[in-house]
């Protein structure tokens, strides 16, 4: 008797010696089984969608629900039936999502984000000053990549300067791969309590920041305190780890690719898009739940089934990006990647992330042209199991 075939696991193992490439299994799947079932770490089966065109179609389909957020499938302790909190923008669907998204989008326009560029530049320069004051060696993750996005979010939330160091410590615990569940829960509770107090104060005394404007612009349809707090935490979670890992991993790529630093200095906007595509740090894709029967490519998906839109596979699809496995700063349409997702939930913070990456990378390599790895490349440890891919520490040296 032959055993019933078991569903293969969601591919997670990257090719040995090639930390920037997604698991090899994706390339095979795009050819032979572009949408087929896998077993996720959370225990459920999901259709793994690997082709660029199919990933975009799934993410553009309004019958797909985001109730599982982007990440539940990779959490072995996930509660798949957990109720969605109001304010959890990434999990909301339909009108509830559009209402919240419209309010937040007004704060992330190109004009508003460009107004933050000067602040980002100051942050980058002051962190470089502090790093270069060290005797020739530093951890680029702890000293540069992690604090900058967290302080930018402090600015968005209007966290007073005196509280920023405490806020940063808690927010680093929240995204840390080393913190225990209890430590993360404690950090979450403390941050929620802190934000509730902060936003209550802003109700009476609005300042020039995103949340003061969200509070006072809500006439007729105000956001509740619960919505505001969950939204604040959502921005923190969505914008901190992603951007921090992109800064550190991009630095590593630029240290390893001949001529890449010059390309970044010559055309930072173009180079950052290609780094986003090439690295696709949201490494396990984003989760959707089918609320209606639908066909994805040649595969039938039934209402009630889960799908994983594999962003890193889509971004390496030769049909969309010729020479997809190469880092190529000369691509014709550098912005067509799906590193920020696609459709109704496409990243709200993408313009801000671009500004942070452009400023961090150009200022780093301009000020420290002799930057190099301080350890052999083989000694680096990567984040293979976390939702956002990255390098745990990046010891660098100069001089
Ligand atoms: C390189 C950095 C970043 C990457 C790679 C990234 C990636 C993504 C992706 C893939 C999604 C779509 C999730 C889905 O479809 O389920 C998303 C959504 C989101 N991102 Fe980002 N993100 C980055 C930076 C930021 C920043 C800086 C912020 C804000 C401070 C931010 C805030 C959000 C929010 C609020 C959503 C949910 C939007 C919605 O559901 O309507 N992200 N991001």
GROMACS .gro file of C-alpha atoms and ligand atoms in nm:
model
  442
    1UNK     CA    1   0.000   0.000   0.000
    2UNK     CA    2   0.139   0.343  -0.085
    3UNK     CA    3   0.114   0.618   0.174
    4UNK     CA    4  -0.107   0.916   0.085
    5UNK     CA    5   0.111   1.200  -0.043
    6UNK     CA    6   0.167   1.465   0.221
    7UNK     CA    7   0.145   1.836   0.151
    8UNK     CA    8   0.496   1.982   0.119
    9UNK     CA    9   0.600   2.248   0.369
   10UNK     CA   10   0.614   2.619   0.281
   11UNK     CA   11   0.966   2.654   0.135
   12UNK     CA   12   1.195   2.830   0.378
   13UNK     CA   13   1.549   2.703   0.311
   14UNK     CA   14   1.764   2.937   0.106
   15UNK     CA   15   2.041   2.806  -0.118
   16UNK     CA   16   2.367   2.744   0.072
   17UNK     CA   17   2.615   3.027   0.039
   18UNK     CA   18   2.367   3.259  -0.130
   19UNK     CA   19   2.186   3.452   0.141
   20UNK     CA   20   2.014   3.695  -0.097
   21UNK     CA   21   1.832   3.438  -0.310
   22UNK     CA   22   1.490   3.293  -0.214
   23UNK     CA   23   1.452   2.914  -0.166
   24UNK     CA   24   1.532   2.731  -0.495
   25UNK     CA   25   1.198   2.554  -0.477
   26UNK     CA   26   1.025   2.873  -0.595
   27UNK     CA   27   1.190   2.865  -0.939
   28UNK     CA   28   1.079   2.503  -0.990
   29UNK     CA   29   0.727   2.583  -0.877
   30UNK     CA   30   0.695   2.881  -1.112
   31UNK     CA   31   0.771   2.640  -1.399
   32UNK     CA   32   0.582   2.327  -1.297
   33UNK     CA   33   0.323   2.405  -1.028
   34UNK     CA   34   0.284   2.783  -1.007
   35UNK     CA   35  -0.007   2.770  -0.763
   36UNK     CA   36  -0.012   2.460  -0.544
   37UNK     CA   37  -0.073   2.366  -0.186
   38UNK     CA   38   0.182   2.388   0.094
   39UNK     CA   39   0.157   2.329   0.469
   40UNK     CA   40   0.228   2.650   0.663
   41UNK     CA   41   0.405   2.663   1.003
   42UNK     CA   42   0.069   2.774   1.155
   43UNK     CA   43  -0.067   2.429   1.061
   44UNK     CA   44  -0.305   2.520   0.780
   45UNK     CA   45  -0.268   2.438   0.410
   46UNK     CA   46  -0.252   2.729   0.165
   47UNK     CA   47  -0.219   2.772  -0.210
   48UNK     CA   48   0.130   2.908  -0.268
   49UNK     CA   49   0.109   3.159  -0.554
   50UNK     CA   50   0.453   3.200  -0.712
   51UNK     CA   51   0.417   3.376  -1.049
   52UNK     CA   52   0.433   3.755  -1.073
   53UNK     CA   53   0.110   3.791  -1.275
   54UNK     CA   54  -0.083   3.559  -1.041
   55UNK     CA   55   0.048   3.730  -0.727
   56UNK     CA   56  -0.071   4.066  -0.858
   57UNK     CA   57  -0.408   3.921  -0.959
   58UNK     CA   58  -0.463   3.772  -0.611
   59UNK     CA   59  -0.364   4.093  -0.434
   60UNK     CA   60  -0.590   4.300  -0.660
   61UNK     CA   61  -0.890   4.071  -0.605
   62UNK     CA   62  -1.144   4.234  -0.371
   63UNK     CA   63  -1.293   3.896  -0.278
   64UNK     CA   64  -0.968   3.807  -0.100
   65UNK     CA   65  -0.980   3.882   0.272
   66UNK     CA   66  -0.680   4.004   0.472
   67UNK     CA   67  -0.825   3.889   0.804
   68UNK     CA   68  -0.523   3.665   0.868
   69UNK     CA   69  -0.300   3.975   0.842
   70UNK     CA   70   0.012   3.926   0.639
   71UNK     CA   71   0.190   3.700   0.874
   72UNK     CA   72  -0.030   3.459   1.066
   73UNK     CA   73   0.070   3.162   0.848
   74UNK     CA   74   0.431   3.166   0.970
   75UNK     CA   75   0.345   3.172   1.339
   76UNK     CA   76   0.317   2.817   1.484
   77UNK     CA   77   0.110   2.956   1.776
   78UNK     CA   78  -0.131   3.147   1.554
   79UNK     CA   79  -0.500   3.165   1.637
   80UNK     CA   80  -0.658   3.162   1.291
   81UNK     CA   81  -0.999   3.267   1.424
   82UNK     CA   82  -0.874   3.560   1.630
   83UNK     CA   83  -1.100   3.864   1.611
   84UNK     CA   84  -0.963   4.157   1.411
   85UNK     CA   85  -0.907   4.469   1.627
   86UNK     CA   86  -1.050   4.794   1.496
   87UNK     CA   87  -0.750   4.999   1.380
   88UNK     CA   88  -0.556   4.692   1.262
   89UNK     CA   89  -0.543   4.834   0.911
   90UNK     CA   90  -0.352   4.542   0.759
   91UNK     CA   91  -0.629   4.295   0.861
   92UNK     CA   92  -0.939   4.494   0.773
   93UNK     CA   93  -1.144   4.440   0.458
   94UNK     CA   94  -1.394   4.636   0.250
   95UNK     CA   95  -1.543   4.965   0.375
   96UNK     CA   96  -1.386   4.938   0.725
   97UNK     CA   97  -1.043   4.916   0.559
   98UNK     CA   98  -1.110   5.192   0.304
   99UNK     CA   99  -1.231   5.431   0.576
  100UNK     CA  100  -0.913   5.391   0.780
  101UNK     CA  101  -0.678   5.377   0.484
  102UNK     CA  102  -0.816   5.699   0.337
  103UNK     CA  103  -0.751   5.886   0.660
  104UNK     CA  104  -0.394   5.753   0.692
  105UNK     CA  105  -0.308   5.795   0.322
  106UNK     CA  106  -0.368   6.168   0.352
  107UNK     CA  107  -0.065   6.172   0.584
  108UNK     CA  108   0.166   5.970   0.359
  109UNK     CA  109   0.148   6.177   0.041
  110UNK     CA  110   0.474   6.246  -0.145
  111UNK     CA  111   0.459   6.608  -0.021
  112UNK     CA  112   0.420   6.514   0.346
  113UNK     CA  113   0.691   6.249   0.324
  114UNK     CA  114   0.932   6.485   0.147
  115UNK     CA  115   0.877   6.727   0.435
  116UNK     CA  116   1.025   6.457   0.662
  117UNK     CA  117   1.338   6.413   0.448
  118UNK     CA  118   1.532   6.681   0.638
  119UNK     CA  119   1.458   6.505   0.968
  120UNK     CA  120   1.569   6.170   0.822
  121UNK     CA  121   1.894   6.331   0.698
  122UNK     CA  122   1.969   6.471   1.045
  123UNK     CA  123   1.902   6.133   1.204
  124UNK     CA  124   2.128   5.953   0.958
  125UNK     CA  125   2.411   6.205   1.007
  126UNK     CA  126   2.389   6.201   1.387
  127UNK     CA  127   2.395   5.820   1.393
  128UNK     CA  128   2.694   5.819   1.160
  129UNK     CA  129   2.871   6.069   1.390
  130UNK     CA  130   2.810   5.841   1.688
  131UNK     CA  131   2.913   5.529   1.497
  132UNK     CA  132   3.232   5.684   1.361
  133UNK     CA  133   3.326   5.806   1.709
  134UNK     CA  134   3.376   5.440   1.799
  135UNK     CA  135   3.729   5.301   1.758
  136UNK     CA  136   3.707   5.169   1.401
  137UNK     CA  137   3.435   4.906   1.440
  138UNK     CA  138   3.058   4.889   1.502
  139UNK     CA  139   2.749   4.673   1.454
  140UNK     CA  140   2.565   4.841   1.170
  141UNK     CA  141   2.235   4.678   1.275
  142UNK     CA  142   2.229   4.804   1.635
  143UNK     CA  143   2.410   5.134   1.574
  144UNK     CA  144   2.247   5.246   1.250
  145UNK     CA  145   1.979   5.029   1.086
  146UNK     CA  146   1.751   4.967   1.385
  147UNK     CA  147   1.734   5.310   1.554
  148UNK     CA  148   1.668   5.522   1.244
  149UNK     CA  149   1.328   5.377   1.140
  150UNK     CA  150   1.215   5.364   1.502
  151UNK     CA  151   1.296   5.735   1.553
  152UNK     CA  152   1.120   5.825   1.227
  153UNK     CA  153   0.807   5.654   1.360
  154UNK     CA  154   0.844   5.848   1.688
  155UNK     CA  155   0.832   6.163   1.477
  156UNK     CA  156   0.515   6.043   1.298
  157UNK     CA  157   0.345   5.954   1.624
  158UNK     CA  158   0.458   6.277   1.788
  159UNK     CA  159   0.648   6.104   2.071
  160UNK     CA  160   0.820   6.381   2.275
  161UNK     CA  161   1.203   6.376   2.270
  162UNK     CA  162   1.225   6.294   2.641
  163UNK     CA  163   1.032   5.967   2.585
  164UNK     CA  164   1.208   5.852   2.267
  165UNK     CA  165   1.479   5.644   2.426
  166UNK     CA  166   1.222   5.446   2.634
  167UNK     CA  167   0.994   5.414   2.331
  168UNK     CA  168   1.285   5.286   2.123
  169UNK     CA  169   1.385   5.024   2.380
  170UNK     CA  170   1.029   4.886   2.387
  171UNK     CA  171   0.990   4.894   2.013
  172UNK     CA  172   1.323   4.713   1.963
  173UNK     CA  173   1.202   4.440   2.204
  174UNK     CA  174   0.879   4.413   2.005
  175UNK     CA  175   1.064   4.332   1.680
  176UNK     CA  176   1.357   4.144   1.837
  177UNK     CA  177   1.422   3.784   1.737
  178UNK     CA  178   1.580   3.716   2.076
  179UNK     CA  179   1.299   3.843   2.302
  180UNK     CA  180   1.067   3.584   2.458
  181UNK     CA  181   0.689   3.590   2.398
  182UNK     CA  182   0.640   3.728   2.747
  183UNK     CA  183   0.892   4.007   2.689
  184UNK     CA  184   0.725   4.097   2.360
  185UNK     CA  185   0.380   4.097   2.521
  186UNK     CA  186   0.508   4.323   2.800
  187UNK     CA  187   0.659   4.563   2.544
  188UNK     CA  188   0.330   4.561   2.347
  189UNK     CA  189   0.126   4.635   2.661
  190UNK     CA  190   0.360   4.914   2.771
  191UNK     CA  191   0.360   5.073   2.425
  192UNK     CA  192  -0.022   5.052   2.403
  193UNK     CA  193  -0.059   5.215   2.746
  194UNK     CA  194   0.193   5.482   2.653
  195UNK     CA  195   0.023   5.562   2.320
  196UNK     CA  196  -0.322   5.582   2.485
  197UNK     CA  197  -0.186   5.844   2.729
  198UNK     CA  198  -0.005   6.031   2.451
  199UNK     CA  199  -0.307   6.046   2.221
  200UNK     CA  200  -0.540   6.151   2.506
  201UNK     CA  201  -0.304   6.442   2.569
  202UNK     CA  202  -0.306   6.529   2.197
  203UNK     CA  203  -0.686   6.546   2.201
  204UNK     CA  204  -0.660   6.847   2.432
  205UNK     CA  205  -0.334   6.987   2.299
  206UNK     CA  206  -0.277   6.901   1.929
  207UNK     CA  207   0.076   6.943   1.787
  208UNK     CA  208   0.217   6.936   1.434
  209UNK     CA  209   0.228   6.558   1.390
  210UNK     CA  210   0.041   6.282   1.206
  211UNK     CA  211  -0.161   6.161   1.502
  212UNK     CA  212  -0.266   6.509   1.618
  213UNK     CA  213  -0.396   6.565   1.265
  214UNK     CA  214  -0.571   6.225   1.257
  215UNK     CA  215  -0.739   6.311   1.588
  216UNK     CA  216  -0.849   6.660   1.493
  217UNK     CA  217  -0.941   6.583   1.130
  218UNK     CA  218  -1.196   6.325   1.237
  219UNK     CA  219  -1.494   6.561   1.271
  220UNK     CA  220  -1.815   6.367   1.206
  221UNK     CA  221  -1.631   6.034   1.191
  222UNK     CA  222  -1.360   6.037   1.457
  223UNK     CA  223  -1.130   5.743   1.518
  224UNK     CA  224  -1.181   5.585   1.860
  225UNK     CA  225  -0.894   5.570   2.108
  226UNK     CA  226  -0.868   5.193   2.047
  227UNK     CA  227  -0.840   5.252   1.672
  228UNK     CA  228  -0.575   5.519   1.720
  229UNK     CA  229  -0.362   5.302   1.951
  230UNK     CA  230  -0.383   4.991   1.732
  231UNK     CA  231  -0.308   5.203   1.426
  232UNK     CA  232  -0.003   5.356   1.599
  233UNK     CA  233   0.127   5.010   1.689
  234UNK     CA  234   0.053   4.886   1.334
  235UNK     CA  235   0.270   5.163   1.188
  236UNK     CA  236   0.543   5.076   1.433
  237UNK     CA  237   0.538   4.705   1.357
  238UNK     CA  238   0.498   4.748   0.980
  239UNK     CA  239   0.755   5.025   0.943
  240UNK     CA  240   1.034   4.941   1.186
  241UNK     CA  241   1.157   4.589   1.120
  242UNK     CA  242   1.105   4.604   0.743
  243UNK     CA  243   1.303   4.924   0.693
  244UNK     CA  244   1.573   4.830   0.946
  245UNK     CA  245   1.637   4.493   0.779
  246UNK     CA  246   1.639   4.655   0.436
  247UNK     CA  247   1.905   4.907   0.546
  248UNK     CA  248   2.136   4.640   0.691
  249UNK     CA  249   2.088   4.382   0.416
  250UNK     CA  250   2.127   4.645   0.141
  251UNK     CA  251   2.453   4.758   0.302
  252UNK     CA  252   2.579   4.400   0.290
  253UNK     CA  253   2.480   4.364  -0.077
  254UNK     CA  254   2.654   4.692  -0.160
  255UNK     CA  255   2.971   4.579   0.019
  256UNK     CA  256   2.975   4.263  -0.190
  257UNK     CA  257   2.886   4.384  -0.541
  258UNK     CA  258   3.159   4.554  -0.738
  259UNK     CA  259   3.057   4.905  -0.846
  260UNK     CA  260   2.723   4.891  -0.664
  261UNK     CA  261   2.810   5.171  -0.422
  262UNK     CA  262   2.881   5.404  -0.716
  263UNK     CA  263   2.544   5.311  -0.867
  264UNK     CA  264   2.367   5.401  -0.543
  265UNK     CA  265   2.546   5.734  -0.516
  266UNK     CA  266   2.471   5.815  -0.882
  267UNK     CA  267   2.099   5.727  -0.880
  268UNK     CA  268   1.974   5.643  -0.530
  269UNK     CA  269   1.606   5.621  -0.623
  270UNK     CA  270   1.665   5.366  -0.900
  271UNK     CA  271   1.912   5.165  -0.690
  272UNK     CA  272   1.679   5.145  -0.392
  273UNK     CA  273   1.396   5.004  -0.610
  274UNK     CA  274   1.624   4.731  -0.739
  275UNK     CA  275   1.743   4.647  -0.388
  276UNK     CA  276   1.380   4.622  -0.275
  277UNK     CA  277   1.302   4.381  -0.561
  278UNK     CA  278   1.620   4.177  -0.526
  279UNK     CA  279   1.599   4.135  -0.149
  280UNK     CA  280   1.218   4.115  -0.103
  281UNK     CA  281   1.256   4.107   0.274
  282UNK     CA  282   0.891   4.012   0.349
  283UNK     CA  283   1.022   3.663   0.294
  284UNK     CA  284   0.715   3.442   0.344
  285UNK     CA  285   0.482   3.652   0.134
  286UNK     CA  286   0.143   3.783   0.241
  287UNK     CA  287  -0.159   3.577   0.341
  288UNK     CA  288  -0.510   3.599   0.196
  289UNK     CA  289  -0.836   3.411   0.261
  290UNK     CA  290  -1.067   3.338  -0.034
  291UNK     CA  291  -1.426   3.447   0.035
  292UNK     CA  292  -1.545   3.328  -0.309
  293UNK     CA  293  -1.444   3.057  -0.557
  294UNK     CA  294  -1.175   3.193  -0.788
  295UNK     CA  295  -0.931   3.073  -1.052
  296UNK     CA  296  -0.566   3.165  -1.002
  297UNK     CA  297  -0.372   3.091  -1.320
  298UNK     CA  298  -0.476   2.734  -1.396
  299UNK     CA  299  -0.570   2.650  -1.036
  300UNK     CA  300  -0.918   2.652  -0.885
  301UNK     CA  301  -0.932   2.798  -0.535
  302UNK     CA  302  -1.244   2.746  -0.325
  303UNK     CA  303  -1.409   2.992  -0.087
  304UNK     CA  304  -1.272   2.923   0.262
  305UNK     CA  305  -0.919   2.837   0.144
  306UNK     CA  306  -0.601   3.028   0.226
  307UNK     CA  307  -0.349   3.164  -0.023
  308UNK     CA  308   0.007   3.288   0.021
  309UNK     CA  309   0.116   3.547  -0.235
  310UNK     CA  310   0.492   3.482  -0.252
  311UNK     CA  311   0.633   3.831  -0.306
  312UNK     CA  312   0.994   3.710  -0.319
  313UNK     CA  313   0.908   3.454  -0.587
  314UNK     CA  314   0.710   3.707  -0.794
  315UNK     CA  315   1.004   3.948  -0.778
  316UNK     CA  316   1.236   3.681  -0.922
  317UNK     CA  317   0.999   3.576  -1.204
  318UNK     CA  318   1.184   3.590  -1.539
  319UNK     CA  319   0.853   3.662  -1.714
  320UNK     CA  320   0.842   3.998  -1.539
  321UNK     CA  321   1.212   4.068  -1.477
  322UNK     CA  322   1.454   3.932  -1.737
  323UNK     CA  323   1.773   3.821  -1.561
  324UNK     CA  324   1.569   3.828  -1.239
  325UNK     CA  325   1.840   3.668  -1.023
  326UNK     CA  326   2.086   3.944  -1.111
  327UNK     CA  327   2.114   4.273  -0.928
  328UNK     CA  328   2.074   4.516  -1.217
  329UNK     CA  329   2.052   4.887  -1.143
  330UNK     CA  330   1.972   4.963  -1.506
  331UNK     CA  331   1.627   4.797  -1.523
  332UNK     CA  332   1.378   4.975  -1.747
  333UNK     CA  333   1.085   4.989  -1.504
  334UNK     CA  334   1.240   4.961  -1.160
  335UNK     CA  335   0.915   5.029  -0.973
  336UNK     CA  336   0.709   4.736  -1.099
  337UNK     CA  337   0.826   4.503  -0.820
  338UNK     CA  338   0.586   4.382  -0.549
  339UNK     CA  339   0.817   4.420  -0.247
  340UNK     CA  340   0.557   4.659  -0.101
  341UNK     CA  341   0.268   4.429  -0.197
  342UNK     CA  342   0.001   4.532  -0.446
  343UNK     CA  343  -0.366   4.633  -0.452
  344UNK     CA  344  -0.581   4.756  -0.165
  345UNK     CA  345  -0.323   4.688   0.109
  346UNK     CA  346  -0.012   4.801  -0.078
  347UNK     CA  347   0.232   4.952   0.171
  348UNK     CA  348   0.122   5.292   0.298
  349UNK     CA  349   0.472   5.374   0.418
  350UNK     CA  350   0.649   5.299   0.090
  351UNK     CA  351   0.743   5.661   0.012
  352UNK     CA  352   0.880   5.703   0.360
  353UNK     CA  353   1.074   5.375   0.339
  354UNK     CA  354   1.227   5.493   0.010
  355UNK     CA  355   1.339   5.822   0.165
  356UNK     CA  356   1.492   5.639   0.464
  357UNK     CA  357   1.676   5.390   0.243
  358UNK     CA  358   1.803   5.653   0.001
  359UNK     CA  359   1.932   5.878   0.278
  360UNK     CA  360   2.079   5.597   0.488
  361UNK     CA  361   2.267   5.428   0.204
  362UNK     CA  362   2.399   5.734   0.021
  363UNK     CA  363   2.514   5.911   0.338
  364UNK     CA  364   2.674   5.593   0.475
  365UNK     CA  365   2.883   5.527   0.164
  366UNK     CA  366   2.964   5.892   0.103
  367UNK     CA  367   3.097   5.939   0.455
  368UNK     CA  368   3.259   5.597   0.491
  369UNK     CA  369   3.387   5.498   0.144
  370UNK     CA  370   3.625   5.243   0.301
  371UNK     CA  371   3.348   5.058   0.489
  372UNK     CA  372   3.410   4.683   0.505
  373UNK     CA  373   3.291   4.371   0.683
  374UNK     CA  374   3.473   4.320   1.013
  375UNK     CA  375   3.417   3.942   1.016
  376UNK     CA  376   3.434   3.673   0.746
  377UNK     CA  377   3.109   3.665   0.548
  378UNK     CA  378   3.047   3.303   0.661
  379UNK     CA  379   3.024   3.422   1.022
  380UNK     CA  380   2.709   3.627   0.957
  381UNK     CA  381   2.382   3.489   1.092
  382UNK     CA  382   2.061   3.547   0.897
  383UNK     CA  383   1.698   3.561   1.011
  384UNK     CA  384   1.565   3.253   0.837
  385UNK     CA  385   1.252   3.205   1.045
  386UNK     CA  386   1.117   3.553   1.099
  387UNK     CA  387   0.856   3.721   0.886
  388UNK     CA  388   1.108   3.981   0.770
  389UNK     CA  389   1.441   3.853   0.641
  390UNK     CA  390   1.764   4.016   0.746
  391UNK     CA  391   2.101   3.979   0.910
  392UNK     CA  392   2.116   3.963   1.291
  393UNK     CA  393   2.436   4.164   1.331
  394UNK     CA  394   2.652   4.333   1.072
  395UNK     CA  395   2.998   4.399   1.220
  396UNK     CA  396   3.166   4.662   1.003
  397UNK     CA  397   3.504   4.837   1.015
  398UNK     CA  398   3.658   5.145   0.856
  399UNK     CA  399   3.989   5.333   0.856
  400LIG     C1  400   1.134   4.859   0.319
  400LIG     C2  401   1.037   4.879   0.403
  400LIG     C3  402   0.899   4.821   0.391
  400LIG     C4  403   0.854   4.708   0.329
  400LIG     C5  404   0.937   4.606   0.248
  400LIG     C6  405   0.711   4.701   0.350
  400LIG     C7  406   0.629   4.601   0.299
  400LIG     C8  407   0.491   4.600   0.310
  400LIG     C9  408   0.404   4.504   0.246
  400LIG    C10  409   0.449   4.387   0.161
  400LIG    C11  410   0.275   4.538   0.277
  400LIG    C12  411   0.147   4.469   0.228
  400LIG    C13  412   0.086   4.374   0.328
  400LIG    C14  413  -0.033   4.299   0.274
  400LIG     O1  414  -0.068   4.311   0.158
  400LIG     O2  415  -0.091   4.221   0.352
  400LIG    C15  416   0.282   4.654   0.364
  400LIG    C16  417   0.171   4.716   0.420
  400LIG    C17  418   0.180   4.820   0.511
  400LIG     N1  419   0.293   4.891   0.545
  400LIG    FE1  420   0.480   4.857   0.477
  400LIG     N2  421   0.672   4.808   0.426
  400LIG    C18  422   0.783   4.885   0.454
  400LIG    C19  423   0.787   5.004   0.527
  400LIG    C20  424   0.679   5.062   0.588
  400LIG    C21  425   0.683   5.185   0.665
  400LIG    C22  426   0.806   5.273   0.684
  400LIG    C23  427   0.557   5.205   0.715
  400LIG    C24  428   0.503   5.317   0.801
  400LIG    C25  429   0.571   5.383   0.887
  400LIG    C26  430   0.474   5.096   0.668
  400LIG    C27  431   0.340   5.081   0.696
  400LIG    C28  432   0.257   4.987   0.636
  400LIG    C29  433   0.115   4.978   0.664
  400LIG    C30  434   0.034   5.065   0.762
  400LIG    C31  435   0.066   4.873   0.584
  400LIG    C32  436  -0.078   4.823   0.577
  400LIG    C33  437  -0.154   4.895   0.467
  400LIG    C34  438  -0.296   4.844   0.451
  400LIG     O3  439  -0.326   4.737   0.502
  400LIG     O4  440  -0.377   4.916   0.389
  400LIG     N3  441   0.551   5.011   0.591
  400LIG     N4  442   0.414   4.692   0.381
   0.00000   0.00000   0.00000
